[in-house]
Amino acid sequence: ENKKSREGILLFDELAKKYPENNSIPIILGNFYLALSDTMNAKKAYSKALEMDPNNDQLFKSVAKLSKQ
């Protein structure tokens, strides 16, 4: 599980560089970071996605929840 999450992070980091306007990529990155219990980087990824889509209530709730941790 951890190995796959780390591989996913590497892949989606590259995709984020290639497609910076794609809002799904930071969400998926956030999910991978959460799978590794890396809440700091998950929050960063979700916050970036929220900047791109400020009306996304689910993202707002995810960032708020991680901010409390």
Short mmCIF file of C-alpha atoms in Angstrom, two decimals:
data_model
loop_
_atom_site.label_atom_id
_atom_site.label_comp_id
_atom_site.label_asym_id
_atom_site.label_seq_id
_atom_site.Cartn_x
_atom_site.Cartn_y
_atom_site.Cartn_z
CA GLU A 1 0.00 0.00 0.00
CA ASN A 2 2.69 2.50 0.99
CA LYS A 3 4.81 1.66 -2.04
CA LYS A 4 1.87 2.17 -4.37
CA SER A 5 1.00 5.46 -2.69
CA ARG A 6 4.59 6.68 -3.05
CA GLU A 7 4.62 5.64 -6.71
CA GLY A 8 1.31 7.41 -7.21
CA ILE A 9 2.72 10.59 -5.69
CA LEU A 10 5.69 10.52 -8.04
CA LEU A 11 3.45 9.98 -11.05
CA PHE A 12 0.92 12.64 -10.12
CA ASP A 13 3.66 15.15 -9.25
CA GLU A 14 4.84 14.80 -12.84
CA LEU A 15 1.29 15.09 -14.14
CA ALA A 16 0.76 18.24 -12.04
CA LYS A 17 3.75 19.83 -13.76
CA LYS A 18 2.51 18.79 -17.18
CA TYR A 19 -1.15 19.75 -16.60
CA PRO A 20 -1.18 22.53 -13.97
CA GLU A 21 -4.76 23.54 -14.81
CA ASN A 22 -6.18 20.08 -14.06
CA ASN A 23 -7.98 20.30 -10.72
CA SER A 24 -8.27 16.53 -10.30
CA ILE A 25 -4.53 16.02 -9.98
CA PRO A 26 -4.01 17.82 -6.65
CA ILE A 27 -7.10 16.06 -5.26
CA ILE A 28 -5.64 12.68 -6.16
CA LEU A 29 -2.27 13.75 -4.74
CA GLY A 30 -4.01 14.69 -1.51
CA ASN A 31 -5.60 11.26 -1.37
CA PHE A 32 -2.21 9.58 -1.81
CA TYR A 33 -0.70 11.73 0.94
CA LEU A 34 -3.57 10.84 3.27
CA ALA A 35 -2.98 7.15 2.55
CA LEU A 36 0.56 7.72 3.89
CA SER A 37 -0.76 9.71 6.89
CA ASP A 38 1.04 12.79 5.55
CA THR A 39 -1.60 15.31 6.54
CA MET A 40 0.60 18.36 5.94
CA ASN A 41 1.14 17.56 2.26
CA ALA A 42 -2.46 16.35 1.87
CA LYS A 43 -3.65 19.74 3.13
CA LYS A 44 -1.31 21.53 0.70
CA ALA A 45 -2.60 19.48 -2.22
CA TYR A 46 -6.26 19.94 -1.28
CA SER A 47 -5.70 23.67 -0.70
CA LYS A 48 -4.23 24.00 -4.18
CA ALA A 49 -7.26 22.23 -5.63
CA LEU A 50 -9.54 24.50 -3.60
CA GLU A 51 -7.80 27.58 -5.05
CA MET A 52 -8.65 26.22 -8.50
CA ASP A 53 -12.23 25.38 -7.53
CA PRO A 54 -13.27 27.61 -4.60
CA ASN A 55 -16.90 26.48 -4.76
CA ASN A 56 -16.07 22.83 -4.06
CA ASP A 57 -17.68 22.22 -0.67
CA GLN A 58 -16.11 18.77 -0.25
CA LEU A 59 -12.63 20.19 -0.70
CA PHE A 60 -13.39 22.99 1.72
CA LYS A 61 -14.50 20.45 4.33
CA SER A 62 -11.38 18.33 3.73
CA VAL A 63 -9.05 21.32 4.19
CA ALA A 64 -10.94 22.45 7.29
CA LYS A 65 -10.76 18.97 8.80
CA LEU A 66 -7.03 18.69 8.14
CA SER A 67 -6.45 22.15 9.60
CA LYS A 68 -7.86 20.94 12.91
CA GLN A 69 -5.36 18.10 13.13
#
